[in-house]
Amino acid sequence: MYIVNRGAIITQAMFFNCDHAMLNYNFYKTPKVILELFKKRLQTVILVNLIPAFTIGIGNTIIFILLKETSFITIATSFLFVIVSSIFFSIHYLVIYYLLQPFNKKLEVKKASYSMATLGTYIFSYMMTSVVINSTILSILGILFTIGYAGIALLLVYKFAPKTFKLN
């Protein structure tokens, strides 16, 4: 899901098409406006990313059914984990965009912290491919982690984005 997630590209489009102009106005940087816009954008990013997630989830399900060696629980939890992963990456890229706002007016990444955060995400995602764990447990952990991450993300965006969400 890391590879097919469009979160980074969508945040670039958001900055280029809206934020680079609107960040000149003080009302656009208030906590209430930032949080409401974040929630609406999060819904959009999740919906965009669910399209490939459902496709991959259905493909996995078909492969499992054709193999005839997998239980219904494994099939369902595998499908669920793909969806949850998509939602996590949607949240993650939008959060680091709001907290680190890496772009200048020319859409160039000007913050090393953003590059480090995306690199860290890549390394973590790659390391997770070698973890061997029961799919049911993995799905439950993924759901709990994503719910916790979403809650913390909303709090961080509300608290810090008015200070960090600005033009570079």
mmCIF file of C-alpha atoms in Angstrom:
data_model
loop_
_atom_site.group_PDB
_atom_site.id
_atom_site.type_symbol
_atom_site.label_atom_id
_atom_site.label_comp_id
_atom_site.label_asym_id
_atom_site.label_seq_id
_atom_site.Cartn_x
_atom_site.Cartn_y
_atom_site.Cartn_z
ATOM 1 C CA MET A 1 0.000 0.000 0.000
ATOM 2 C CA TYR A 2 2.954 2.306 0.539
ATOM 3 C CA ILE A 3 3.825 2.146 -3.149
ATOM 4 C CA VAL A 4 0.337 2.733 -4.571
ATOM 5 C CA ASN A 5 -0.732 5.370 -2.041
ATOM 6 C CA ARG A 6 -1.237 8.774 -3.675
ATOM 7 C CA GLY A 7 -1.029 10.802 -0.452
ATOM 8 C CA ALA A 8 2.228 12.585 -1.286
ATOM 9 C CA ILE A 9 1.064 13.547 -4.779
ATOM 10 C CA ILE A 10 -2.328 14.725 -3.543
ATOM 11 C CA THR A 11 -0.732 16.964 -0.907
ATOM 12 C CA GLN A 12 1.449 18.542 -3.597
ATOM 13 C CA ALA A 13 -1.681 19.238 -5.634
ATOM 14 C CA MET A 14 -3.422 20.713 -2.579
ATOM 15 C CA PHE A 15 -0.515 23.039 -1.962
ATOM 16 C CA PHE A 16 -0.156 24.072 -5.589
ATOM 17 C CA ASN A 17 -3.871 24.536 -6.301
ATOM 18 C CA CYS A 18 -4.963 26.146 -3.051
ATOM 19 C CA ASP A 19 -2.676 26.472 -0.071
ATOM 20 C CA HIS A 20 0.157 28.490 -1.580
ATOM 21 C CA ALA A 21 -2.291 31.328 -2.230
ATOM 22 C CA MET A 22 -4.512 30.937 0.833
ATOM 23 C CA LEU A 23 -1.669 30.750 3.356
ATOM 24 C CA ASN A 24 -1.240 34.507 2.916
ATOM 25 C CA TYR A 25 -4.485 35.059 4.868
ATOM 26 C CA ASN A 26 -4.616 34.826 8.669
ATOM 27 C CA PHE A 27 -8.092 33.233 8.845
ATOM 28 C CA TYR A 28 -6.729 30.264 6.875
ATOM 29 C CA LYS A 29 -4.202 29.544 9.645
ATOM 30 C CA THR A 30 -6.611 29.397 12.597
ATOM 31 C CA PRO A 31 -6.852 26.051 14.426
ATOM 32 C CA LYS A 32 -10.573 25.604 13.689
ATOM 33 C CA VAL A 33 -10.213 26.246 9.945
ATOM 34 C CA ILE A 34 -7.104 24.077 9.707
ATOM 35 C CA LEU A 35 -8.751 21.154 11.515
ATOM 36 C CA GLU A 36 -11.952 21.350 9.452
ATOM 37 C CA LEU A 37 -9.999 21.545 6.205
ATOM 38 C CA PHE A 38 -7.777 18.692 7.371
ATOM 39 C CA LYS A 39 -10.835 16.491 8.047
ATOM 40 C CA LYS A 40 -12.380 17.237 4.640
ATOM 41 C CA ARG A 41 -9.098 16.641 2.860
ATOM 42 C CA LEU A 42 -8.545 13.444 4.806
ATOM 43 C CA GLN A 43 -11.897 12.103 3.589
ATOM 44 C CA THR A 44 -10.918 12.907 0.014
ATOM 45 C CA VAL A 45 -7.459 11.353 0.263
ATOM 46 C CA ILE A 46 -8.866 8.209 1.885
ATOM 47 C CA LEU A 47 -11.501 7.833 -0.837
ATOM 48 C CA VAL A 48 -8.914 8.250 -3.598
ATOM 49 C CA ASN A 49 -6.611 5.695 -1.973
ATOM 50 C CA LEU A 50 -9.385 3.188 -1.292
ATOM 51 C CA ILE A 51 -9.794 2.548 -5.021
ATOM 52 C CA PRO A 52 -6.447 0.744 -5.419
ATOM 53 C CA ALA A 53 -6.795 -0.722 -1.916
ATOM 54 C CA PHE A 54 -10.084 -2.422 -2.773
ATOM 55 C CA THR A 55 -8.602 -3.624 -6.053
ATOM 56 C CA ILE A 56 -5.607 -5.143 -4.280
ATOM 57 C CA GLY A 57 -7.811 -6.569 -1.536
ATOM 58 C CA ILE A 58 -10.121 -8.217 -4.076
ATOM 59 C CA GLY A 59 -7.109 -9.533 -5.999
ATOM 60 C CA ASN A 60 -5.688 -11.051 -2.805
ATOM 61 C CA THR A 61 -9.064 -12.580 -2.016
ATOM 62 C CA ILE A 62 -9.291 -14.178 -5.464
ATOM 63 C CA ILE A 63 -5.779 -15.581 -5.150
ATOM 64 C CA PHE A 64 -6.571 -17.010 -1.702
ATOM 65 C CA ILE A 65 -9.787 -18.597 -2.994
ATOM 66 C CA LEU A 66 -7.970 -20.123 -5.982
ATOM 67 C CA LEU A 67 -5.327 -21.579 -3.654
ATOM 68 C CA LYS A 68 -8.084 -23.283 -1.599
ATOM 69 C CA GLU A 69 -5.675 -23.582 1.330
ATOM 70 C CA THR A 70 -6.710 -20.510 3.247
ATOM 71 C CA SER A 71 -9.412 -20.041 5.864
ATOM 72 C CA PHE A 72 -12.158 -17.466 5.633
ATOM 73 C CA ILE A 73 -10.647 -15.630 8.626
ATOM 74 C CA THR A 74 -7.301 -15.292 6.833
ATOM 75 C CA ILE A 75 -8.974 -14.042 3.669
ATOM 76 C CA ALA A 76 -11.123 -11.498 5.542
ATOM 77 C CA THR A 77 -8.324 -10.204 7.741
ATOM 78 C CA SER A 78 -5.944 -9.935 4.794
ATOM 79 C CA PHE A 79 -8.513 -7.859 2.918
ATOM 80 C CA LEU A 80 -9.120 -5.729 6.005
ATOM 81 C CA PHE A 81 -5.406 -5.135 6.540
ATOM 82 C CA VAL A 82 -5.008 -3.812 2.988
ATOM 83 C CA ILE A 83 -7.846 -1.332 3.589
ATOM 84 C CA VAL A 84 -6.466 -0.267 6.972
ATOM 85 C CA SER A 85 -2.981 0.200 5.501
ATOM 86 C CA SER A 86 -4.421 2.454 2.827
ATOM 87 C CA ILE A 87 -6.183 4.560 5.438
ATOM 88 C CA PHE A 88 -3.029 4.780 7.569
ATOM 89 C CA PHE A 89 -0.892 6.055 4.688
ATOM 90 C CA SER A 90 -3.619 8.537 3.713
ATOM 91 C CA ILE A 91 -3.579 9.962 7.230
ATOM 92 C CA HIS A 92 0.192 9.869 7.492
ATOM 93 C CA TYR A 93 0.996 11.858 4.361
ATOM 94 C CA LEU A 94 -1.606 14.485 5.140
ATOM 95 C CA VAL A 95 -0.343 14.836 8.721
ATOM 96 C CA ILE A 96 3.278 15.321 7.728
ATOM 97 C CA TYR A 97 2.145 17.795 5.076
ATOM 98 C CA TYR A 98 0.265 19.877 7.661
ATOM 99 C CA LEU A 99 2.908 19.623 10.367
ATOM 100 C CA LEU A 100 5.981 20.065 8.193
ATOM 101 C CA GLN A 101 4.595 21.939 5.119
ATOM 102 C CA PRO A 102 7.655 21.229 3.012
ATOM 103 C CA PHE A 103 6.952 23.142 -0.200
ATOM 104 C CA ASN A 104 7.931 26.565 -1.427
ATOM 105 C CA LYS A 105 5.971 28.476 -4.081
ATOM 106 C CA LYS A 106 7.792 26.544 -6.828
ATOM 107 C CA LEU A 107 6.602 23.233 -5.306
ATOM 108 C CA GLU A 108 10.137 22.290 -4.285
ATOM 109 C CA VAL A 109 10.625 20.359 -1.058
ATOM 110 C CA LYS A 110 12.567 22.702 1.210
ATOM 111 C CA LYS A 111 12.478 20.876 4.531
ATOM 112 C CA ALA A 112 14.817 18.043 5.376
ATOM 113 C CA SER A 113 12.410 16.949 8.120
ATOM 114 C CA TYR A 114 9.796 16.102 5.468
ATOM 115 C CA SER A 115 12.324 14.102 3.461
ATOM 116 C CA MET A 116 13.407 12.294 6.638
ATOM 117 C CA ALA A 117 9.792 11.539 7.578
ATOM 118 C CA THR A 118 9.043 10.068 4.152
ATOM 119 C CA LEU A 119 12.303 8.120 4.189
ATOM 120 C CA GLY A 120 11.490 6.800 7.664
ATOM 121 C CA THR A 121 8.062 5.744 6.435
ATOM 122 C CA TYR A 122 9.658 3.911 3.520
ATOM 123 C CA ILE A 123 12.185 2.133 5.747
ATOM 124 C CA PHE A 124 9.496 1.137 8.258
ATOM 125 C CA SER A 125 7.226 -0.134 5.472
ATOM 126 C CA TYR A 126 10.058 -2.133 3.945
ATOM 127 C CA MET A 127 11.011 -3.634 7.297
ATOM 128 C CA MET A 128 7.400 -4.682 7.884
ATOM 129 C CA THR A 129 7.504 -6.867 4.748
ATOM 130 C CA SER A 130 9.830 -9.283 6.542
ATOM 131 C CA VAL A 131 7.679 -9.625 9.669
ATOM 132 C CA VAL A 132 5.971 -13.002 9.945
ATOM 133 C CA ILE A 133 2.763 -12.780 11.969
ATOM 134 C CA ASN A 134 -0.724 -14.263 11.943
ATOM 135 C CA SER A 135 -2.936 -12.256 9.583
ATOM 136 C CA THR A 136 -5.718 -11.899 12.146
ATOM 137 C CA ILE A 137 -3.347 -10.482 14.745
ATOM 138 C CA LEU A 138 -1.736 -8.247 12.122
ATOM 139 C CA SER A 139 -5.120 -6.875 11.069
ATOM 140 C CA ILE A 140 -6.193 -6.214 14.655
ATOM 141 C CA LEU A 141 -2.893 -4.486 15.424
ATOM 142 C CA GLY A 142 -3.175 -2.500 12.184
ATOM 143 C CA ILE A 143 -6.690 -1.344 13.034
ATOM 144 C CA LEU A 144 -5.754 -0.339 16.579
ATOM 145 C CA PHE A 145 -2.602 1.428 15.414
ATOM 146 C CA THR A 146 -4.458 3.326 12.676
ATOM 147 C CA ILE A 147 -7.235 4.422 15.051
ATOM 148 C CA GLY A 148 -4.673 5.595 17.603
ATOM 149 C CA TYR A 149 -2.601 7.307 14.924
ATOM 150 C CA ALA A 150 -5.686 9.102 13.567
ATOM 151 C CA GLY A 151 -6.595 10.421 17.014
ATOM 152 C CA ILE A 152 -3.069 11.612 17.723
ATOM 153 C CA ALA A 153 -2.851 13.107 14.220
ATOM 154 C CA LEU A 154 -6.000 15.195 14.731
ATOM 155 C CA LEU A 155 -4.679 16.451 18.052
ATOM 156 C CA LEU A 156 -1.255 17.309 16.617
ATOM 157 C CA VAL A 157 -2.717 19.060 13.594
ATOM 158 C CA TYR A 158 -5.061 21.095 15.800
ATOM 159 C CA LYS A 159 -2.291 22.036 18.219
ATOM 160 C CA PHE A 160 0.731 22.585 15.963
ATOM 161 C CA ALA A 161 -0.447 23.236 12.394
ATOM 162 C CA PRO A 162 -1.342 26.900 13.048
ATOM 163 C CA LYS A 163 2.367 27.422 13.765
ATOM 164 C CA THR A 164 3.833 25.092 11.140
ATOM 165 C CA PHE A 165 1.389 25.340 8.227
ATOM 166 C CA LYS A 166 2.876 28.380 6.488
ATOM 167 C CA LEU A 167 4.663 29.398 3.326
ATOM 168 C CA ASN A 168 8.364 28.595 3.112
#
